[in-house]
XYZ file of C-alpha atoms in Angstrom:
571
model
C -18.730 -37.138 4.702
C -17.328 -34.838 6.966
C -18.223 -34.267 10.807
C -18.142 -31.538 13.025
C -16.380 -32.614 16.211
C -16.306 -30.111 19.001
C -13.245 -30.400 21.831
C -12.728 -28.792 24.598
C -9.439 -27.379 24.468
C -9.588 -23.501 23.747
C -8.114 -21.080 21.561
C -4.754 -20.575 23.678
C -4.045 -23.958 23.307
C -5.318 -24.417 19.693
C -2.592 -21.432 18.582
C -0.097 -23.178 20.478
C -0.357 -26.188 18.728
C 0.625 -24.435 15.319
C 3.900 -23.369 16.830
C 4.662 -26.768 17.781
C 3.309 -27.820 14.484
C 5.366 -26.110 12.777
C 8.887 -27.077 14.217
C 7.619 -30.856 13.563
C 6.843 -29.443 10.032
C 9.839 -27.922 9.109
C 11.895 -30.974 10.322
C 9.809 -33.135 8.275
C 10.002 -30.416 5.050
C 12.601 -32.282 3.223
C 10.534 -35.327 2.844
C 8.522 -33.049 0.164
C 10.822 -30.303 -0.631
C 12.542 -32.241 -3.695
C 9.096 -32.416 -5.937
C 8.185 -29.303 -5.705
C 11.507 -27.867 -7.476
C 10.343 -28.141 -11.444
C 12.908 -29.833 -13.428
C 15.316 -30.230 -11.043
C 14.264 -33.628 -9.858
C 16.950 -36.508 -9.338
C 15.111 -38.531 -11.961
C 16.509 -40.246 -14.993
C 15.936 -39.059 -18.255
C 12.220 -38.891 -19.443
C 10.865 -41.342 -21.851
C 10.151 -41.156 -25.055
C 7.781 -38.684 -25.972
C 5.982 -40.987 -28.531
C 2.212 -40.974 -29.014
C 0.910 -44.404 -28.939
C -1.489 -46.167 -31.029
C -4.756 -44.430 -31.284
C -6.518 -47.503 -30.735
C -4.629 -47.590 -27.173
C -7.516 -48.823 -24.488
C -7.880 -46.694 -21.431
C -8.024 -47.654 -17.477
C -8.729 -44.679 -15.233
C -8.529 -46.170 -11.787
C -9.710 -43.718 -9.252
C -9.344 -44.531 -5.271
C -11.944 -43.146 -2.574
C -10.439 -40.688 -0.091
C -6.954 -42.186 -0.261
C -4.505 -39.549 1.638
C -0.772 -38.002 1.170
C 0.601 -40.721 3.683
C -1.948 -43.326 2.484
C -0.234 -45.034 -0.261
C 3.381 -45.872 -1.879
C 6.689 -44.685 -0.629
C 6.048 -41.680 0.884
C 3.605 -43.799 3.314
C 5.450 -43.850 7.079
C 2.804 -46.735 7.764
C 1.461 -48.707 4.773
C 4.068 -48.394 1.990
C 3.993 -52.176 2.022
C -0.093 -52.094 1.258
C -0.063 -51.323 -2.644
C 2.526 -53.920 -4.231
C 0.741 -53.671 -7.513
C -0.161 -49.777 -7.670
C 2.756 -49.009 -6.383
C 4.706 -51.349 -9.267
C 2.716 -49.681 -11.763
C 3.253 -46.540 -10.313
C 7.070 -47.159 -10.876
C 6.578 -48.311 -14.495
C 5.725 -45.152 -14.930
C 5.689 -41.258 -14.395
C 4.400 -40.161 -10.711
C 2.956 -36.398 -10.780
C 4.308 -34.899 -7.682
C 2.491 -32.074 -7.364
C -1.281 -33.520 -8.504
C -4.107 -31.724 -7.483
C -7.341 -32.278 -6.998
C -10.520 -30.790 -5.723
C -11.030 -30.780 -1.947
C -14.715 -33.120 -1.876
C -16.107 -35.850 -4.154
C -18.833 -34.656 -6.602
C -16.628 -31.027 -7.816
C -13.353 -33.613 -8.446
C -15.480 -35.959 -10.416
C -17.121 -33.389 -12.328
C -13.683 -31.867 -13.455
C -12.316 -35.014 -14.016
C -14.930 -36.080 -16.625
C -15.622 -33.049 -18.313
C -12.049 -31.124 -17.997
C -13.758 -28.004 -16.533
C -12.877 -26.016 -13.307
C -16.362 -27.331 -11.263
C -17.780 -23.460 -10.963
C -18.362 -23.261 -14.487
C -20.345 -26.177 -13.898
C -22.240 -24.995 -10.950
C -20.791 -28.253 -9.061
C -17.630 -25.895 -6.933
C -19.872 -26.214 -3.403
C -20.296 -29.408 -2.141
C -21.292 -33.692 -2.278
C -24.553 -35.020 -3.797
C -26.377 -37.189 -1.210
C -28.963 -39.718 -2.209
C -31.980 -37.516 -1.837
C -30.714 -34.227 -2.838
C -32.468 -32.915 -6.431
C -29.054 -31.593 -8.462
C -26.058 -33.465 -10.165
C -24.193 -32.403 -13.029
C -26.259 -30.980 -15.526
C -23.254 -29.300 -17.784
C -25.800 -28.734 -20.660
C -24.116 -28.716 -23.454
C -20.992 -30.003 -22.405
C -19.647 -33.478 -23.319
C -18.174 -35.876 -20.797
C -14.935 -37.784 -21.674
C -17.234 -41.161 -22.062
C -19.125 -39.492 -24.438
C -15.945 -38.253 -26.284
C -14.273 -41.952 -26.340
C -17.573 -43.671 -27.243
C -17.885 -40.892 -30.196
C -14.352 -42.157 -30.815
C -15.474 -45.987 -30.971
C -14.084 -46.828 -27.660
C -16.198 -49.201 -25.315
C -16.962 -47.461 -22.087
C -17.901 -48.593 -18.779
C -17.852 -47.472 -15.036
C -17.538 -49.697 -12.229
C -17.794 -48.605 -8.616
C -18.979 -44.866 -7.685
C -20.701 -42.394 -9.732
C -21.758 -39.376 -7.723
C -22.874 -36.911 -9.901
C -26.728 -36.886 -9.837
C -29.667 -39.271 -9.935
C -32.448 -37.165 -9.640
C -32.933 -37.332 -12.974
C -32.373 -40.392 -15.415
C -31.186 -38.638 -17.389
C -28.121 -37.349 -14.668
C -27.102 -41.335 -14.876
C -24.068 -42.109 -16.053
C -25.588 -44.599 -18.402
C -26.767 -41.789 -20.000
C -23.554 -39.489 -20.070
C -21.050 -41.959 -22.548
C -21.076 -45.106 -20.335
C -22.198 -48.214 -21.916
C -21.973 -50.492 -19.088
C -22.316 -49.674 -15.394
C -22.375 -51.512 -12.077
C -21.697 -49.350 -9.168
C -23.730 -46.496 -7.133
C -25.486 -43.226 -7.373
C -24.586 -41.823 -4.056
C -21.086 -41.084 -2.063
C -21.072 -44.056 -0.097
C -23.082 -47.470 1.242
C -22.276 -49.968 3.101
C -19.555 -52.619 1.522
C -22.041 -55.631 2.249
C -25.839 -54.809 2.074
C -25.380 -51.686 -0.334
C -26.997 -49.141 2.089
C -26.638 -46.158 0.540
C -24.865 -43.726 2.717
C -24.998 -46.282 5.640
C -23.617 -44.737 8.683
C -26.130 -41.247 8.253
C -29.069 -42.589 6.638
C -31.101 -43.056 10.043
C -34.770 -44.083 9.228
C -34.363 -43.144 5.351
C -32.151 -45.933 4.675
C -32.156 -47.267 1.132
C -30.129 -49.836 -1.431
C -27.890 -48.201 -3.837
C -26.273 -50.709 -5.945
C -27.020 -50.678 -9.925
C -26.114 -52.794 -12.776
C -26.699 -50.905 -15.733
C -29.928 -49.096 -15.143
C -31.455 -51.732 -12.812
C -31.352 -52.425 -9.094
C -29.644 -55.479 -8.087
C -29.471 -57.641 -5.367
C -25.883 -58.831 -4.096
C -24.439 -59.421 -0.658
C -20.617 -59.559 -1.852
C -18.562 -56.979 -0.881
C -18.653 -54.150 -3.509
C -15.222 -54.044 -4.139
C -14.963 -57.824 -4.962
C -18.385 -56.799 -6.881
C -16.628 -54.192 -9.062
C -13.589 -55.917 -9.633
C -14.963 -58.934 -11.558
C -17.152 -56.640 -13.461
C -14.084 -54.859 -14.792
C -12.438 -57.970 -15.367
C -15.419 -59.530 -17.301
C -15.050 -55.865 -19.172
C -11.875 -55.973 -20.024
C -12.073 -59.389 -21.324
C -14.848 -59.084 -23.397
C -14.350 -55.895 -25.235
C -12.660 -56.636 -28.153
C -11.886 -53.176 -29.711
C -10.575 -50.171 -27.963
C -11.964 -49.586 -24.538
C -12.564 -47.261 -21.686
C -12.901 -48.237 -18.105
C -13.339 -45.816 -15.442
C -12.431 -47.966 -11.798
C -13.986 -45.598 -9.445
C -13.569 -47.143 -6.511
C -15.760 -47.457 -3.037
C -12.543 -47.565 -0.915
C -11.180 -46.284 1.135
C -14.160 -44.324 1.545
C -16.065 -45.290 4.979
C -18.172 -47.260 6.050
C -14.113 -48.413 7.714
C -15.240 -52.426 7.147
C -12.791 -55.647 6.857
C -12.598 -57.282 3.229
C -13.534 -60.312 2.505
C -10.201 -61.583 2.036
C -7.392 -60.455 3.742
C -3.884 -61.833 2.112
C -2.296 -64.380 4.759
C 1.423 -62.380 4.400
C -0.112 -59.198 5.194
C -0.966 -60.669 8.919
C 1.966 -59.089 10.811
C 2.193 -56.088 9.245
C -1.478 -55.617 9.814
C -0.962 -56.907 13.413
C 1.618 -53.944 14.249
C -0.705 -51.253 13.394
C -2.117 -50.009 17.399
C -5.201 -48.512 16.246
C -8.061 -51.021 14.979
C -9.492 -47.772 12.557
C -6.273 -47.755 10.779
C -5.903 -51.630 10.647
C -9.303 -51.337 9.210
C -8.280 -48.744 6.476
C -4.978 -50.770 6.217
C -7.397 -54.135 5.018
C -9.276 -51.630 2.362
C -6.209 -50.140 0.956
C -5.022 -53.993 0.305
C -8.230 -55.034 -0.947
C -8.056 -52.089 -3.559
C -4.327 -53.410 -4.393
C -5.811 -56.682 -5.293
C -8.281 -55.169 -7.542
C -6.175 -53.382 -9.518
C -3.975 -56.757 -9.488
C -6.965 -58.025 -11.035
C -8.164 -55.928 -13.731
C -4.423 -55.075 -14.810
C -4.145 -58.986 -15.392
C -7.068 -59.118 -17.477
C -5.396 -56.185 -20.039
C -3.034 -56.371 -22.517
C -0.450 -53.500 -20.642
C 1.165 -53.417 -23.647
C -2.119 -51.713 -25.075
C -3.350 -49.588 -22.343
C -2.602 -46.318 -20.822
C -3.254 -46.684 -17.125
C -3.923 -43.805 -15.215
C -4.512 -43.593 -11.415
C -5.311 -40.879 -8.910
C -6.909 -40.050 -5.649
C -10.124 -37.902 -5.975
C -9.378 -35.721 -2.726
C -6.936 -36.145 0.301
C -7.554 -38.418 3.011
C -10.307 -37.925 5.038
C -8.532 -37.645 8.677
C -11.920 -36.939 10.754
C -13.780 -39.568 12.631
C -15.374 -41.684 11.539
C -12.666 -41.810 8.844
C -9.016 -42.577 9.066
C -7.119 -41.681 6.197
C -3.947 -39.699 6.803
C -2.110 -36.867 5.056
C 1.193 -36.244 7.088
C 3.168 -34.236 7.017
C 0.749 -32.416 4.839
C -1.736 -29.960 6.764
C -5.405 -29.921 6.662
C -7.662 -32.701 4.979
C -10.484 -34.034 2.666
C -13.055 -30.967 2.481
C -10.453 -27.984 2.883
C -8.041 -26.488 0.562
C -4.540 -26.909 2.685
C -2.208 -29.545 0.892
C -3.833 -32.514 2.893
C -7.332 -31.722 1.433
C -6.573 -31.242 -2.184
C -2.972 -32.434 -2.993
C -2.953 -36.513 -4.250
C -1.382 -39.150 -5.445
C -1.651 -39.771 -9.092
C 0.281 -41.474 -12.074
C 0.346 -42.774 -15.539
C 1.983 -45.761 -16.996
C 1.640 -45.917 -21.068
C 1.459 -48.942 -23.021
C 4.264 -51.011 -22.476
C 5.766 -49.239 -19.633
C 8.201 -46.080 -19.564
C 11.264 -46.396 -21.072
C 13.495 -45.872 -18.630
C 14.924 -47.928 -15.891
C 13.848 -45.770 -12.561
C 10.748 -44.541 -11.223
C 10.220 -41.068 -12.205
C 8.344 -37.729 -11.047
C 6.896 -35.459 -12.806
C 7.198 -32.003 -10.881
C 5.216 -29.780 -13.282
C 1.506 -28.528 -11.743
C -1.145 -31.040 -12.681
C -4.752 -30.537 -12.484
C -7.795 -33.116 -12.223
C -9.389 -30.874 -14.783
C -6.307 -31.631 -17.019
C -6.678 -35.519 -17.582
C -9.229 -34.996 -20.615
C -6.515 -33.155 -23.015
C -3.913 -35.190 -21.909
C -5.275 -38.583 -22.213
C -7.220 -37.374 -25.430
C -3.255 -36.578 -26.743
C -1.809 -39.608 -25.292
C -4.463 -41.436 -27.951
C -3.000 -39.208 -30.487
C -5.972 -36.999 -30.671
C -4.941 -33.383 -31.049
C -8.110 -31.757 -30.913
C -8.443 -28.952 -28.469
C -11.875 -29.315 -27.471
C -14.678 -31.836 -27.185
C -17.916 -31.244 -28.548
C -18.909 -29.330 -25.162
C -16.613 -26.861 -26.017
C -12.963 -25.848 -24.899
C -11.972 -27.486 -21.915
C -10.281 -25.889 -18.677
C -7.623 -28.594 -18.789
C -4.011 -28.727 -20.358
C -2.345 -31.044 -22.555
C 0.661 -32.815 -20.160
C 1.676 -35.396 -22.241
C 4.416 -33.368 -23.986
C 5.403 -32.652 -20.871
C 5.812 -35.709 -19.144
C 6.718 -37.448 -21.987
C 8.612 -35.438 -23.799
C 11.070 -32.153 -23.686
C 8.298 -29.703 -23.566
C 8.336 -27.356 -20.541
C 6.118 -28.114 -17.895
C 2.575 -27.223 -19.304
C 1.402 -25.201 -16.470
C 2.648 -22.276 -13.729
C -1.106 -21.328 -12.288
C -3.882 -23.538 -10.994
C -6.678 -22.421 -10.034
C -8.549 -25.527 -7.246
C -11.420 -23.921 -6.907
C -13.518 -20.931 -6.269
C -17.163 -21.775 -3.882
C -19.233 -18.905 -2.558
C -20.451 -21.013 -0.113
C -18.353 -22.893 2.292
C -19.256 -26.335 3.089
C -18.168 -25.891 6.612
C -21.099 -23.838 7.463
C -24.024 -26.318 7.149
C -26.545 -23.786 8.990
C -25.762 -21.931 6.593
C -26.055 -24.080 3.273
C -29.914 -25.179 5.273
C -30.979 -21.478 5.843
C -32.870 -18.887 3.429
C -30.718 -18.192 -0.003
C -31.321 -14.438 1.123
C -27.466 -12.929 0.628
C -25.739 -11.199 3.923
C -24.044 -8.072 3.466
C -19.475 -8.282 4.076
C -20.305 -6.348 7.140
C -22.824 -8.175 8.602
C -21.702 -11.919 7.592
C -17.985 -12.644 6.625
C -19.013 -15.984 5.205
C -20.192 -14.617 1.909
C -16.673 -13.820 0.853
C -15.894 -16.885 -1.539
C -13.515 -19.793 -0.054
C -11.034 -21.217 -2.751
C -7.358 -21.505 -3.672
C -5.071 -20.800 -6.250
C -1.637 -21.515 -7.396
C 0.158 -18.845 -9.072
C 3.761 -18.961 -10.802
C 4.243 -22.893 -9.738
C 5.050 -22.088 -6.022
C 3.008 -19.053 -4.408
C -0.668 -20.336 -2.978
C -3.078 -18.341 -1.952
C -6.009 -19.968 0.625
C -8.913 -17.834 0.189
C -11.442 -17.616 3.423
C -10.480 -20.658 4.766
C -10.126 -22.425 8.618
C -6.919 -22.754 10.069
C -6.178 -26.700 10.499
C -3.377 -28.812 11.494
C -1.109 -31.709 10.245
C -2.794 -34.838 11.719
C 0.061 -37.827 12.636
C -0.990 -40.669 12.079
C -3.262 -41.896 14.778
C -1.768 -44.219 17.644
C -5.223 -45.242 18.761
C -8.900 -45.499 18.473
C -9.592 -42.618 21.055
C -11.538 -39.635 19.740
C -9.525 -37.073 21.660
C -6.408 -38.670 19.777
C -8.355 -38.000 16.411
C -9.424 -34.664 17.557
C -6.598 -33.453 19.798
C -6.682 -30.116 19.011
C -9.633 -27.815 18.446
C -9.089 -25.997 15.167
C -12.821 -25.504 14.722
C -12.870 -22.704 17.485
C -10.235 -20.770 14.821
C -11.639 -17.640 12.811
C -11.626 -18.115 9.071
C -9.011 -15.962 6.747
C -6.732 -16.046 3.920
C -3.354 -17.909 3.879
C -0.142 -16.996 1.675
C 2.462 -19.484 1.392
C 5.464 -20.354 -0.765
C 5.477 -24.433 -1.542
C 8.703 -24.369 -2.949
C 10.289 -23.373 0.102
C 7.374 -24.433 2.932
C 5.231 -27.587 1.182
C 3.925 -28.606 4.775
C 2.711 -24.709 4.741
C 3.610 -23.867 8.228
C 4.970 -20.152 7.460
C 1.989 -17.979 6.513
C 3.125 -15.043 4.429
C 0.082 -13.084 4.309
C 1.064 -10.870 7.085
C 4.493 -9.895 6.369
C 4.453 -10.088 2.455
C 1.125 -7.396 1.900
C 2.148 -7.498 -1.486
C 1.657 -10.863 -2.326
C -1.071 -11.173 -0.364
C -2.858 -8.401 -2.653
C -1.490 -10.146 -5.996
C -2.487 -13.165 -5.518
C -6.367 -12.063 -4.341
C -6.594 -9.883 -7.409
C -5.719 -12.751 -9.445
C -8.215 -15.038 -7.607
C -10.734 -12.808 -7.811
C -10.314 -12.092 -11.589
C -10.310 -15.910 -12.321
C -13.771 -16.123 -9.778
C -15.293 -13.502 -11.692
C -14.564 -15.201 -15.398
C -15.456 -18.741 -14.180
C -18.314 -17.687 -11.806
C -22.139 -19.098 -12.582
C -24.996 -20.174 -10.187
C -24.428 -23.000 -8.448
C -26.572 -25.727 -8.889
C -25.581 -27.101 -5.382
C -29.577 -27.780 -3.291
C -29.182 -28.063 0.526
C -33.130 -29.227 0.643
C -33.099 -32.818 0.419
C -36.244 -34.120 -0.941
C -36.862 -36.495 1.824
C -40.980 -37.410 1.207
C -40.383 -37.685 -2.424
C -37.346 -39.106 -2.877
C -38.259 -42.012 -0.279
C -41.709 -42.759 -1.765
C -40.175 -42.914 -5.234
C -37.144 -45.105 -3.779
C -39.875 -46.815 -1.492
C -41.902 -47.728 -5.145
C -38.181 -48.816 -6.846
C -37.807 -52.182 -4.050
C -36.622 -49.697 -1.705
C -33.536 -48.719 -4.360
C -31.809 -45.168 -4.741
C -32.875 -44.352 -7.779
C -34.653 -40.849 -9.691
C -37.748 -39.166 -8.403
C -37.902 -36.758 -10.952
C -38.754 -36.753 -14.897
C -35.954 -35.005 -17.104
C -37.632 -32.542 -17.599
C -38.633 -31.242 -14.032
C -36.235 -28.398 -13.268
C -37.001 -28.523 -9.730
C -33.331 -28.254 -8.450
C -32.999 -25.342 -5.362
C -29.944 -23.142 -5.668
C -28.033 -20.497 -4.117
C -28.238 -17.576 -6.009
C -25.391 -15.823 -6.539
C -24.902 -12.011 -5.282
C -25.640 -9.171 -8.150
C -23.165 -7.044 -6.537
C -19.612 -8.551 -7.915
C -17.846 -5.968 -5.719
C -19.277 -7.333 -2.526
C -19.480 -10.621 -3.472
C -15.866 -11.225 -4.739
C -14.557 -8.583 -1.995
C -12.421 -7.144 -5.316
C -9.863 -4.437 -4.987
């Protein structure tokens, strides 16, 4: 969850930091330039474009928070700390230019149902334990649902996040036949409190196996890890397994095994945080190491991806550099991630390779739906946002995409007074905030950053001082809209929006068009039901659990302006 952290450092010095930031930057540019040029990558030949056995078995391993310098090669500080991931990584095809949405519960949503989050109503923000909304998406069909309609096992181990108000929100009930995991974004690794480090005097288990609380003191990782292996081995038939894991999420806490040749490397990292994260990021290594062992590779299409950036505010430690910004904001560092996909057997080649096209998180359903050799368009929710890749990176077809749109939210999660005040709508005059944040990427390279809070590129940090975290006080900085050209500036240090008018204007008419066809309430409620969620949690052996019946639409929303023109600022 993110934090607002105050310094005391002042606008003079905050501006002057972005200069300096951006020398750093542009020294550092070539270190990203490379992906970002489509098809011109210094990669081997693709693979094989051949469409594997429909029967193929699924793994979609998702990490927690997991930043741009977090994992693999491009790490500057733990590119030792994912043997396995990394290996698969190079048995496959890397997407270099993967995005994501900036905060847990919008990226999940569009990952299982292949639909931008607004047409959901899930754009704004994360589902705590005792907030009454989740993903309702009547009507629409989650990629569980379409696999199990396909005769494919399905379970989920680890984090679900996307409502438990309602039974009926569980993911039991949404295509999964087995679950052990969590309803809410995060507990504690060891007793299972549910969102451990905020919960104060409301502080409740959250650990499920199937629809019943359980009792376990092992760390949920380890937890989650033999449940996918016990999966995995069991199922028979086809299968789908959706990892999503707790790390490296915070609570920041030590595994409880650390490997013995790790100890060095561990032991040169200065700050204990990052040490900390460093122990996680292994731990999730080994799990993967474990569930991978259990499958028959030669049968499985294994996909893996970050659901946001790294989360670079205390009490978190993940790290994006060079990238700017982080988990919760739309600059590269919040929404850009590491993701790949090895198919059965491995690529063909003999050299890891990239693929540079534009991917989205809402695009997973058509592709992975294609890479099992099913060619229909649309599930039985209707057509999806999404885009078939496999062709793509698999095959000779052009890249499948030159716009993305991240996201569109009238309401920006940095203004939490805000999101707890009266729904009553402020006129543009009055209240700037009410002009929707987003992003969008148009023609493969030009982004716009709609709304949006300056932020820097945090290094990675040298110790556990919170000035070092913080050292510079971005929060002081006026919101507005950024322009920039990732082919030519990925670390986005050069904003064009005030010299290039032009495509300033494009690429807001664009963004506003796309707001305007996606747009629908959002189902996001700020009011926490504290009184009834406890007593009902209080009832359940003090477990997170739901409070009310399905069909109780008691879920507070924002509602929307009925002025378009004001509230999408369109011109």
């Amino acid at each position: 969850m993110r934090r607002k952290r105050e310094a005391i450092c002042g606008r003079v010095v905050a501006l002057g930091f972005f200069a300096v930031a951006a020398c750093v930057a542009a020294r550092l540019r070539w270190q990203l330039a490379g992906p970002f040029v489509v098809g011109v990558r210094r990669r081997r030949e693709k693979p094989s474009a051949r469409r594997h056995n429909p029967q193929s078995s699924v793994i979609l391993f998702v990490v927690d928070d997991q930043g741009w310098n977090d994992f693999g090669h491009e790490s500057t500080d733990l590119s030792w700390a994912t043997p396995t991931l990394t290996r698969l990584a190079d048995q496959g095809v890397r997407f270099s230019r993967y995005y994501a949405l900036h905060l847990c519960t919008p990226s999940r949503a569009a990952l299982l149902t292949g639909k931008h989050p607004i047409t959901l109503g899930c754009q704004h923000s994360m589902i705590t334990r005792n907030e009454p909304w989740g993903l309702e998406a009547a009507g629409v069909e989650l990629l569980p649902e379409t696999l199990a309609r396909l005769g494919y096992a399905t379970a989920i181990a680890g984090k679900w996040h996307l409502g438990h108000c309602r039974e009926s929100l569980w993911p039991t009930r949404r295509g999964f036949d087995a679950f052990l995991g969590f309803f809410s974004g995060f507990h504690d690794q060891y007793t299972h409190i549910a969102e451990s480090t905020i919960c104060g005097e409301l502080c409740f288990a959250d650990l499920r196996d199937g629809d019943s609380p359980r009792v376990d003191d092992r760390y949920s990782l380890d937890l989650f890890a033999d449940f996918a292996v016990d999966f995995v081995r069991d199922t028979k038939g086809p299968f789908f397994l959706y990892f999503s894991s707790p790390t490296v999420h915070e609570p920041l806490q030590t595994p409880s095994t650390v490997p013995d040749w790790a100890a060095d490397l561990l032991a040169r990292i200065p700050s204990s945080r990052r040490r900390v994260f460093a122990e996680m990021t292994l731990a999730t290594d080994a799990a993967a190491a474990k569930i991978v062992a259990a499958a028959d590779l030669d049968n499985v299409v294994f996909c893996y991806a970050s659901d946001n950036g790294g989360a670079a505010l205390l009490p978190n430690v993940g790290n994006n550099w060079p990238l700017r910004g982080a988990k919760g904001y739309y600059f590269e560092g919040g929404v850009r991630a590491h993701a790949f996909v090895r198919p059965p057997g491995g690529a063909a080649a003999d050299a890891p390779r990239v693929y540079e096209g534009l991917f989205s998180v809402v695009d997973w359903v058509p592709t992975l739906l294609s890479a099992l050799g099913r060619t229909e368009p649309r599930t039985r929710g209707g057509e999806v946002d999404g885009v078939d890749h496999w062709p793509s990176v698999f095959g000779d077809a052009p890249p499948a995409r030159s716009e993305l749109l991240i996201n569109v939210d009238a309401l920006d999660p940095a203004y939490d007074d805000l999101a707890h005040a009266s729904a009553q709508i402020a006129t543009l005059e009055s209240d700037l905030r009410w002009i929707p944040t987003g992003a969008l990427v148009l023609n493969s390279s030009l982004k716009l950053l709609r709304n949006c809070r300056p932020m820097p590129a945090w290094p990675v940090p040298e110790t556990d001082d919170e000035d070092d975290a913080l050292y510079f006080n971005w929060t002081i900085l006026p919101h507005k809209d950024f322009v920039f050209n990732l082919t030519q500036d990925p670390t986005e240090s050069r904003d064009l929006a005030p010299t290039r008018p032009d495509l300033h204007r494009a690429l807001l008419r664009r963004f506003n068009h796309l707001a305007l066809t996606y747009s629908r309430e959002p189902t996001y409620c700020a009011r926490s039901d504290d009184d009834a969620a406890a007593a009902a949690f209080a009832e359940n052996s003090d477990f997170v659990g739901a409070w009310l019946p399905d069909d109780d639409d008691d879920a507070a929303a924002f509602p929307p302006s009925d002025d378009d023109d004001l509230f999408f600022f369109v011109s």
